[in-house]
Amino acid sequence: MKLFYKPGACSMAAHLILNEAGATFQLEKVDTEAGTTETGASYANTNPRGYVPALQLANGEILTENVAVLQWLSEQLPGFASNDNRASLDRYRQLELLSFLSSELHKAFGPYFSGLEYSDPEKATHARKLNAKIAQFDELLSADSPFLMGDAFSVADAYAFVILNWTNFIGVSLSEWPKTEAYVSRIASRPAAQQTLKEEGLAA
């Protein structure tokens, strides 16, 4: 497999999961503004929409869209949720979490990385929306379980970690949400997370 990624972007969730599973894969960095990969190829040939992630499978097929990539990985790699127990709601609970993370929490960070200039009232509105989504995420965490789906680390945790880690880049403290703050620290301490951050140039 080959993962097309941008350092620190949501593609880091798939990168983290591949490291968690000890999978064999290649990385190819993408300059999404220039539309090229680190090998000089046009990224449009891989994903015409121009954003990451894109996962090239062993048979050459390309899978895009973060939720689809993460769900596919969770069903293909050992140690993660699979299709084996079709009577279980776990697969759909995971999709439920991935959908919330993608359409709500991830989206709330959008204005902070848009490159646009905002007025003070607009900044206050964006901050309120972000705080509300972090608060909603905080409610998903259980005091009795370390991860979103219980005791087992899932692709939803990888995605949540990547999104919440963006607070470090925009100067937002998670101290108002102690459960979330502890959750992020817990995942950051995992060897696979540390490896992924180093491979993307985000940690020494």
Short mmCIF file of N, CA and C in Angstrom, two decimals, residues 37-196:
data_model
loop_
_atom_site.label_atom_id
_atom_site.label_comp_id
_atom_site.label_asym_id
_atom_site.label_seq_id
_atom_site.Cartn_x
_atom_site.Cartn_y
_atom_site.Cartn_z
N THR A 37 3.22 15.63 -5.97
CA THR A 37 3.74 14.78 -4.91
C THR A 37 5.25 14.99 -4.82
N GLU A 38 5.86 14.41 -3.79
CA GLU A 38 7.30 14.61 -3.59
C GLU A 38 8.13 13.99 -4.70
N THR A 39 7.55 13.10 -5.49
CA THR A 39 8.27 12.54 -6.64
C THR A 39 8.12 13.41 -7.88
N GLY A 40 7.33 14.49 -7.77
CA GLY A 40 7.12 15.38 -8.90
C GLY A 40 5.92 15.03 -9.75
N ALA A 41 5.19 14.00 -9.37
CA ALA A 41 4.02 13.60 -10.14
C ALA A 41 2.83 14.53 -9.86
N SER A 42 1.93 14.62 -10.81
CA SER A 42 0.71 15.38 -10.62
C SER A 42 -0.22 14.59 -9.70
N TYR A 43 -0.60 15.20 -8.59
CA TYR A 43 -1.45 14.50 -7.63
C TYR A 43 -2.86 14.31 -8.20
N ALA A 44 -3.24 15.12 -9.16
CA ALA A 44 -4.57 14.98 -9.77
C ALA A 44 -4.75 13.60 -10.40
N ASN A 45 -3.66 12.97 -10.79
CA ASN A 45 -3.75 11.62 -11.35
C ASN A 45 -4.14 10.60 -10.30
N THR A 46 -3.88 10.93 -9.03
CA THR A 46 -4.23 10.05 -7.92
C THR A 46 -5.58 10.41 -7.35
N ASN A 47 -5.75 11.70 -7.03
CA ASN A 47 -7.03 12.19 -6.51
C ASN A 47 -7.37 13.50 -7.22
N PRO A 48 -8.28 13.48 -8.19
CA PRO A 48 -8.62 14.69 -8.94
C PRO A 48 -9.14 15.83 -8.06
N ARG A 49 -9.62 15.51 -6.83
CA ARG A 49 -10.11 16.56 -5.95
C ARG A 49 -8.99 17.26 -5.20
N GLY A 50 -7.81 16.67 -5.22
CA GLY A 50 -6.62 17.39 -4.78
C GLY A 50 -6.27 17.35 -3.31
N TYR A 51 -7.10 16.71 -2.48
CA TYR A 51 -6.78 16.72 -1.05
C TYR A 51 -6.41 15.32 -0.58
N VAL A 52 -5.89 15.26 0.61
CA VAL A 52 -5.47 13.98 1.20
C VAL A 52 -6.50 13.55 2.24
N PRO A 53 -6.52 12.23 2.57
CA PRO A 53 -5.61 11.20 2.11
C PRO A 53 -6.08 10.53 0.82
N ALA A 54 -5.14 9.81 0.22
CA ALA A 54 -5.46 8.84 -0.81
C ALA A 54 -4.64 7.61 -0.48
N LEU A 55 -5.26 6.46 -0.59
CA LEU A 55 -4.57 5.21 -0.29
C LEU A 55 -4.56 4.35 -1.55
N GLN A 56 -3.36 4.06 -2.03
CA GLN A 56 -3.22 3.17 -3.17
C GLN A 56 -3.09 1.75 -2.65
N LEU A 57 -4.02 0.88 -3.03
CA LEU A 57 -4.04 -0.48 -2.54
C LEU A 57 -3.05 -1.35 -3.31
N ALA A 58 -2.81 -2.53 -2.82
CA ALA A 58 -1.83 -3.41 -3.44
C ALA A 58 -2.15 -3.73 -4.88
N ASN A 59 -3.44 -3.72 -5.23
CA ASN A 59 -3.84 -4.02 -6.61
C ASN A 59 -3.87 -2.79 -7.50
N GLY A 60 -3.44 -1.63 -6.96
CA GLY A 60 -3.39 -0.41 -7.74
C GLY A 60 -4.61 0.48 -7.61
N GLU A 61 -5.69 -0.05 -7.04
CA GLU A 61 -6.89 0.76 -6.83
C GLU A 61 -6.59 1.91 -5.87
N ILE A 62 -7.27 3.03 -6.06
CA ILE A 62 -7.10 4.21 -5.21
C ILE A 62 -8.36 4.42 -4.40
N LEU A 63 -8.20 4.55 -3.09
CA LEU A 63 -9.32 4.86 -2.20
C LEU A 63 -9.09 6.24 -1.61
N THR A 64 -10.11 7.09 -1.67
CA THR A 64 -10.02 8.44 -1.13
C THR A 64 -11.13 8.66 -0.11
N GLU A 65 -11.12 9.84 0.50
CA GLU A 65 -12.04 10.28 1.55
C GLU A 65 -11.68 9.60 2.87
N ASN A 66 -11.39 10.41 3.87
CA ASN A 66 -10.81 9.93 5.11
C ASN A 66 -11.65 8.85 5.80
N VAL A 67 -12.96 9.07 5.88
CA VAL A 67 -13.82 8.10 6.55
C VAL A 67 -13.75 6.74 5.84
N ALA A 68 -13.77 6.76 4.52
CA ALA A 68 -13.71 5.51 3.76
C ALA A 68 -12.36 4.81 3.95
N VAL A 69 -11.29 5.58 3.89
CA VAL A 69 -9.95 5.02 4.07
C VAL A 69 -9.81 4.38 5.45
N LEU A 70 -10.24 5.10 6.48
CA LEU A 70 -10.11 4.59 7.84
C LEU A 70 -10.98 3.36 8.08
N GLN A 71 -12.20 3.38 7.57
CA GLN A 71 -13.06 2.21 7.75
C GLN A 71 -12.49 1.00 7.03
N TRP A 72 -11.98 1.21 5.82
CA TRP A 72 -11.38 0.11 5.07
C TRP A 72 -10.20 -0.47 5.84
N LEU A 73 -9.32 0.41 6.35
CA LEU A 73 -8.16 -0.06 7.10
C LEU A 73 -8.58 -0.86 8.33
N SER A 74 -9.62 -0.39 9.00
CA SER A 74 -10.06 -1.07 10.22
C SER A 74 -10.57 -2.47 9.94
N GLU A 75 -11.04 -2.69 8.72
CA GLU A 75 -11.59 -4.00 8.36
C GLU A 75 -10.58 -4.91 7.68
N GLN A 76 -9.41 -4.34 7.34
CA GLN A 76 -8.39 -5.12 6.65
C GLN A 76 -7.21 -5.47 7.54
N LEU A 77 -6.90 -4.61 8.49
CA LEU A 77 -5.70 -4.80 9.30
C LEU A 77 -6.01 -5.58 10.57
N PRO A 78 -5.09 -6.38 11.02
CA PRO A 78 -5.32 -7.15 12.26
C PRO A 78 -5.39 -6.24 13.48
N GLY A 79 -6.27 -6.60 14.40
CA GLY A 79 -6.36 -5.87 15.65
C GLY A 79 -7.39 -4.77 15.69
N PHE A 80 -8.10 -4.58 14.59
CA PHE A 80 -9.12 -3.53 14.54
C PHE A 80 -10.48 -4.14 14.22
N ALA A 81 -11.53 -3.32 14.28
CA ALA A 81 -12.88 -3.80 14.01
C ALA A 81 -12.97 -4.41 12.60
N SER A 82 -13.78 -5.41 12.47
CA SER A 82 -13.93 -6.06 11.17
C SER A 82 -15.39 -6.36 10.89
N ASN A 83 -15.61 -6.99 9.77
CA ASN A 83 -16.96 -7.38 9.37
C ASN A 83 -17.38 -8.72 9.96
N ASP A 84 -16.51 -9.35 10.74
CA ASP A 84 -16.75 -10.72 11.16
C ASP A 84 -18.06 -10.89 11.93
N ASN A 85 -18.33 -9.93 12.80
CA ASN A 85 -19.55 -10.04 13.62
C ASN A 85 -20.60 -9.08 13.07
N ARG A 86 -21.35 -9.53 12.11
CA ARG A 86 -22.31 -8.65 11.47
C ARG A 86 -23.53 -8.37 12.36
N ALA A 87 -23.68 -9.13 13.43
CA ALA A 87 -24.79 -8.88 14.34
C ALA A 87 -24.49 -7.73 15.29
N SER A 88 -23.23 -7.35 15.34
CA SER A 88 -22.81 -6.31 16.27
C SER A 88 -23.03 -4.93 15.65
N LEU A 89 -23.35 -3.98 16.51
CA LEU A 89 -23.48 -2.59 16.07
C LEU A 89 -22.14 -1.87 16.05
N ASP A 90 -21.07 -2.55 16.47
CA ASP A 90 -19.79 -1.88 16.61
C ASP A 90 -19.33 -1.21 15.32
N ARG A 91 -19.53 -1.89 14.20
CA ARG A 91 -19.10 -1.32 12.92
C ARG A 91 -19.82 0.00 12.65
N TYR A 92 -21.09 0.03 13.00
CA TYR A 92 -21.88 1.23 12.74
C TYR A 92 -21.63 2.30 13.79
N ARG A 93 -21.30 1.88 15.01
CA ARG A 93 -20.90 2.85 16.03
C ARG A 93 -19.61 3.55 15.60
N GLN A 94 -18.71 2.78 15.00
CA GLN A 94 -17.48 3.38 14.51
C GLN A 94 -17.76 4.37 13.39
N LEU A 95 -18.63 3.98 12.46
CA LEU A 95 -19.01 4.90 11.38
C LEU A 95 -19.71 6.14 11.93
N GLU A 96 -20.50 5.96 12.97
CA GLU A 96 -21.16 7.08 13.63
C GLU A 96 -20.12 8.06 14.16
N LEU A 97 -19.11 7.54 14.84
CA LEU A 97 -18.04 8.38 15.38
C LEU A 97 -17.25 9.06 14.26
N LEU A 98 -16.89 8.30 13.23
CA LEU A 98 -16.13 8.87 12.12
C LEU A 98 -16.92 9.97 11.42
N SER A 99 -18.22 9.79 11.30
CA SER A 99 -19.06 10.81 10.66
C SER A 99 -19.09 12.09 11.48
N PHE A 100 -19.25 11.95 12.80
CA PHE A 100 -19.23 13.13 13.67
C PHE A 100 -17.88 13.84 13.59
N LEU A 101 -16.82 13.07 13.66
CA LEU A 101 -15.49 13.68 13.61
C LEU A 101 -15.26 14.42 12.31
N SER A 102 -15.70 13.84 11.20
CA SER A 102 -15.48 14.43 9.89
C SER A 102 -16.35 15.65 9.63
N SER A 103 -17.65 15.52 9.90
CA SER A 103 -18.59 16.57 9.51
C SER A 103 -18.76 17.67 10.55
N GLU A 104 -18.38 17.38 11.80
CA GLU A 104 -18.59 18.37 12.86
C GLU A 104 -17.28 18.87 13.47
N LEU A 105 -16.52 17.98 14.12
CA LEU A 105 -15.31 18.44 14.81
C LEU A 105 -14.25 18.93 13.83
N HIS A 106 -13.95 18.14 12.80
CA HIS A 106 -12.97 18.54 11.80
C HIS A 106 -13.38 19.86 11.14
N LYS A 107 -14.63 19.95 10.78
CA LYS A 107 -15.13 21.14 10.09
C LYS A 107 -14.98 22.40 10.94
N ALA A 108 -15.11 22.26 12.26
CA ALA A 108 -15.01 23.43 13.14
C ALA A 108 -13.62 24.03 13.16
N PHE A 109 -12.61 23.26 12.77
CA PHE A 109 -11.25 23.78 12.69
C PHE A 109 -10.97 24.48 11.37
N GLY A 110 -11.86 24.31 10.40
CA GLY A 110 -11.64 24.83 9.06
C GLY A 110 -11.23 26.29 8.99
N PRO A 111 -11.96 27.19 9.68
CA PRO A 111 -11.61 28.61 9.57
C PRO A 111 -10.19 28.93 10.04
N TYR A 112 -9.65 28.12 10.94
CA TYR A 112 -8.33 28.39 11.49
C TYR A 112 -7.21 28.05 10.50
N PHE A 113 -7.54 27.29 9.47
CA PHE A 113 -6.54 26.90 8.49
C PHE A 113 -6.90 27.39 7.09
N SER A 114 -7.86 28.30 6.99
CA SER A 114 -8.34 28.75 5.69
C SER A 114 -7.41 29.75 5.01
N GLY A 115 -6.55 30.40 5.82
CA GLY A 115 -5.70 31.44 5.28
C GLY A 115 -6.39 32.78 5.10
N LEU A 116 -7.66 32.85 5.51
CA LEU A 116 -8.43 34.08 5.39
C LEU A 116 -8.27 34.94 6.64
N GLU A 117 -8.49 36.23 6.46
CA GLU A 117 -8.48 37.16 7.59
C GLU A 117 -9.92 37.35 8.06
N TYR A 118 -10.11 37.30 9.39
CA TYR A 118 -11.45 37.44 9.95
C TYR A 118 -11.50 38.63 10.90
N SER A 119 -12.68 39.24 10.98
CA SER A 119 -12.89 40.32 11.95
C SER A 119 -12.97 39.72 13.35
N ASP A 120 -12.87 40.56 14.36
CA ASP A 120 -12.96 40.08 15.74
C ASP A 120 -14.29 39.38 16.02
N PRO A 121 -15.43 39.92 15.58
CA PRO A 121 -16.69 39.20 15.79
C PRO A 121 -16.71 37.84 15.09
N GLU A 122 -16.13 37.77 13.88
CA GLU A 122 -16.07 36.49 13.18
C GLU A 122 -15.19 35.49 13.93
N LYS A 123 -14.06 35.98 14.45
CA LYS A 123 -13.18 35.11 15.23
C LYS A 123 -13.89 34.57 16.46
N ALA A 124 -14.68 35.43 17.10
CA ALA A 124 -15.43 35.00 18.29
C ALA A 124 -16.46 33.93 17.93
N THR A 125 -17.10 34.09 16.79
CA THR A 125 -18.08 33.11 16.32
C THR A 125 -17.41 31.76 16.05
N HIS A 126 -16.26 31.81 15.37
CA HIS A 126 -15.54 30.56 15.08
C HIS A 126 -15.11 29.88 16.38
N ALA A 127 -14.66 30.67 17.36
CA ALA A 127 -14.22 30.10 18.64
C ALA A 127 -15.38 29.44 19.37
N ARG A 128 -16.55 30.09 19.35
CA ARG A 128 -17.73 29.51 20.00
C ARG A 128 -18.10 28.19 19.36
N LYS A 129 -18.07 28.14 18.04
CA LYS A 129 -18.43 26.91 17.33
C LYS A 129 -17.44 25.80 17.63
N LEU A 130 -16.16 26.14 17.65
CA LEU A 130 -15.14 25.14 17.95
C LEU A 130 -15.29 24.62 19.37
N ASN A 131 -15.47 25.53 20.30
CA ASN A 131 -15.65 25.12 21.70
C ASN A 131 -16.86 24.20 21.86
N ALA A 132 -17.93 24.52 21.15
CA ALA A 132 -19.15 23.70 21.24
C ALA A 132 -18.90 22.28 20.73
N LYS A 133 -18.13 22.16 19.65
CA LYS A 133 -17.86 20.83 19.10
C LYS A 133 -16.90 20.05 19.99
N ILE A 134 -15.91 20.73 20.57
CA ILE A 134 -15.02 20.03 21.50
C ILE A 134 -15.82 19.56 22.71
N ALA A 135 -16.74 20.38 23.18
CA ALA A 135 -17.59 19.99 24.31
C ALA A 135 -18.43 18.77 23.96
N GLN A 136 -18.94 18.73 22.73
CA GLN A 136 -19.71 17.55 22.30
C GLN A 136 -18.83 16.32 22.26
N PHE A 137 -17.60 16.49 21.79
CA PHE A 137 -16.67 15.36 21.78
C PHE A 137 -16.40 14.89 23.20
N ASP A 138 -16.18 15.83 24.09
CA ASP A 138 -15.88 15.51 25.49
C ASP A 138 -16.98 14.63 26.09
N GLU A 139 -18.22 14.88 25.68
CA GLU A 139 -19.34 14.09 26.20
C GLU A 139 -19.31 12.65 25.69
N LEU A 140 -18.59 12.40 24.61
CA LEU A 140 -18.49 11.04 24.07
C LEU A 140 -17.55 10.17 24.89
N LEU A 141 -16.68 10.81 25.66
CA LEU A 141 -15.68 10.07 26.42
C LEU A 141 -16.27 9.55 27.72
N SER A 142 -15.93 8.34 28.02
CA SER A 142 -16.38 7.71 29.26
C SER A 142 -15.29 7.79 30.31
N ALA A 143 -15.68 7.99 31.55
CA ALA A 143 -14.71 8.01 32.64
C ALA A 143 -14.16 6.62 32.90
N ASP A 144 -14.84 5.59 32.39
CA ASP A 144 -14.45 4.21 32.66
C ASP A 144 -13.67 3.55 31.53
N SER A 145 -13.59 4.20 30.38
CA SER A 145 -12.93 3.60 29.22
C SER A 145 -11.88 4.55 28.66
N PRO A 146 -10.74 4.03 28.24
CA PRO A 146 -9.69 4.91 27.73
C PRO A 146 -9.92 5.44 26.32
N PHE A 147 -10.78 4.74 25.55
CA PHE A 147 -10.95 5.11 24.16
C PHE A 147 -12.43 5.26 23.80
N LEU A 148 -12.68 5.75 22.61
CA LEU A 148 -14.05 6.07 22.20
C LEU A 148 -14.95 4.84 22.16
N MET A 149 -14.37 3.70 21.81
CA MET A 149 -15.19 2.49 21.70
C MET A 149 -14.92 1.51 22.82
N GLY A 150 -14.40 2.01 23.93
CA GLY A 150 -14.15 1.15 25.07
C GLY A 150 -12.68 0.99 25.35
N ASP A 151 -12.26 -0.26 25.55
CA ASP A 151 -10.87 -0.54 25.92
C ASP A 151 -9.94 -0.65 24.71
N ALA A 152 -10.50 -0.80 23.52
CA ALA A 152 -9.68 -1.03 22.33
C ALA A 152 -9.49 0.26 21.54
N PHE A 153 -8.26 0.52 21.15
CA PHE A 153 -7.93 1.67 20.28
C PHE A 153 -8.52 1.42 18.90
N SER A 154 -9.16 2.43 18.33
CA SER A 154 -9.83 2.27 17.04
C SER A 154 -9.40 3.36 16.07
N VAL A 155 -9.84 3.23 14.83
CA VAL A 155 -9.53 4.26 13.83
C VAL A 155 -10.18 5.59 14.21
N ALA A 156 -11.29 5.53 14.92
CA ALA A 156 -11.93 6.77 15.38
C ALA A 156 -11.02 7.52 16.35
N ASP A 157 -10.31 6.77 17.19
CA ASP A 157 -9.37 7.41 18.12
C ASP A 157 -8.21 8.05 17.36
N ALA A 158 -7.74 7.38 16.33
CA ALA A 158 -6.65 7.95 15.52
C ALA A 158 -7.08 9.27 14.89
N TYR A 159 -8.28 9.29 14.33
CA TYR A 159 -8.79 10.50 13.68
C TYR A 159 -9.03 11.60 14.72
N ALA A 160 -9.62 11.24 15.84
CA ALA A 160 -9.88 12.24 16.88
C ALA A 160 -8.58 12.85 17.39
N PHE A 161 -7.57 12.02 17.58
CA PHE A 161 -6.28 12.53 18.04
C PHE A 161 -5.71 13.55 17.06
N VAL A 162 -5.74 13.21 15.78
CA VAL A 162 -5.19 14.12 14.77
C VAL A 162 -5.92 15.47 14.80
N ILE A 163 -7.23 15.43 14.84
CA ILE A 163 -8.00 16.68 14.85
C ILE A 163 -7.70 17.49 16.11
N LEU A 164 -7.79 16.85 17.25
CA LEU A 164 -7.60 17.58 18.52
C LEU A 164 -6.17 18.05 18.69
N ASN A 165 -5.23 17.38 18.06
CA ASN A 165 -3.84 17.81 18.11
C ASN A 165 -3.65 19.15 17.41
N TRP A 166 -4.58 19.49 16.52
CA TRP A 166 -4.48 20.79 15.83
C TRP A 166 -4.60 21.96 16.81
N THR A 167 -5.17 21.73 17.98
CA THR A 167 -5.24 22.83 18.96
C THR A 167 -3.86 23.36 19.29
N ASN A 168 -2.84 22.53 19.18
CA ASN A 168 -1.47 22.97 19.44
C ASN A 168 -0.97 23.97 18.42
N PHE A 169 -1.57 23.95 17.24
CA PHE A 169 -1.13 24.83 16.16
C PHE A 169 -1.92 26.14 16.10
N ILE A 170 -3.05 26.18 16.80
CA ILE A 170 -3.88 27.39 16.74
C ILE A 170 -4.01 28.06 18.10
N GLY A 171 -3.26 27.58 19.07
CA GLY A 171 -3.24 28.24 20.38
C GLY A 171 -4.49 28.05 21.21
N VAL A 172 -5.15 26.91 21.05
CA VAL A 172 -6.35 26.62 21.84
C VAL A 172 -5.99 25.60 22.91
N SER A 173 -6.32 25.91 24.16
CA SER A 173 -6.05 24.99 25.26
C SER A 173 -7.24 24.05 25.46
N LEU A 174 -6.92 22.81 25.78
CA LEU A 174 -7.97 21.83 26.08
C LEU A 174 -8.23 21.72 27.58
N SER A 175 -7.66 22.62 28.37
CA SER A 175 -7.78 22.52 29.83
C SER A 175 -9.22 22.63 30.31
N GLU A 176 -10.07 23.26 29.51
CA GLU A 176 -11.48 23.38 29.89
C GLU A 176 -12.19 22.03 29.83
N TRP A 177 -11.58 21.08 29.12
CA TRP A 177 -12.17 19.75 28.96
C TRP A 177 -11.14 18.72 29.43
N PRO A 178 -11.04 18.49 30.73
CA PRO A 178 -10.00 17.60 31.27
C PRO A 178 -10.03 16.19 30.70
N LYS A 179 -11.22 15.66 30.44
CA LYS A 179 -11.29 14.31 29.87
C LYS A 179 -10.63 14.28 28.49
N THR A 180 -10.94 15.29 27.69
CA THR A 180 -10.38 15.35 26.35
C THR A 180 -8.88 15.60 26.40
N GLU A 181 -8.46 16.47 27.28
CA GLU A 181 -7.03 16.76 27.41
C GLU A 181 -6.25 15.50 27.78
N ALA A 182 -6.79 14.72 28.74
CA ALA A 182 -6.13 13.49 29.15
C ALA A 182 -6.16 12.45 28.03
N TYR A 183 -7.24 12.42 27.28
CA TYR A 183 -7.39 11.49 26.16
C TYR A 183 -6.33 11.75 25.10
N VAL A 184 -6.14 13.02 24.74
CA VAL A 184 -5.14 13.37 23.72
C VAL A 184 -3.74 12.99 24.21
N SER A 185 -3.45 13.28 25.47
CA SER A 185 -2.14 12.94 26.04
C SER A 185 -1.92 11.43 26.04
N ARG A 186 -2.99 10.69 26.32
CA ARG A 186 -2.91 9.24 26.37
C ARG A 186 -2.54 8.67 24.99
N ILE A 187 -3.16 9.19 23.96
CA ILE A 187 -2.86 8.70 22.61
C ILE A 187 -1.49 9.18 22.16
N ALA A 188 -1.14 10.41 22.50
CA ALA A 188 0.16 10.95 22.11
C ALA A 188 1.31 10.14 22.67
N SER A 189 1.08 9.45 23.78
CA SER A 189 2.13 8.67 24.41
C SER A 189 2.30 7.29 23.79
N ARG A 190 1.38 6.90 22.90
CA ARG A 190 1.49 5.60 22.26
C ARG A 190 2.68 5.58 21.30
N PRO A 191 3.45 4.51 21.28
CA PRO A 191 4.62 4.44 20.38
C PRO A 191 4.27 4.73 18.92
N ALA A 192 3.13 4.23 18.44
CA ALA A 192 2.76 4.46 17.05
C ALA A 192 2.48 5.93 16.77
N ALA A 193 1.89 6.62 17.74
CA ALA A 193 1.64 8.06 17.58
C ALA A 193 2.95 8.82 17.54
N GLN A 194 3.87 8.48 18.42
CA GLN A 194 5.17 9.15 18.43
C GLN A 194 5.93 8.89 17.13
N GLN A 195 5.86 7.66 16.65
CA GLN A 195 6.52 7.31 15.39
C GLN A 195 5.92 8.11 14.24
N THR A 196 4.60 8.21 14.21
CA THR A 196 3.91 8.92 13.12
C THR A 196 4.27 10.39 13.13
#
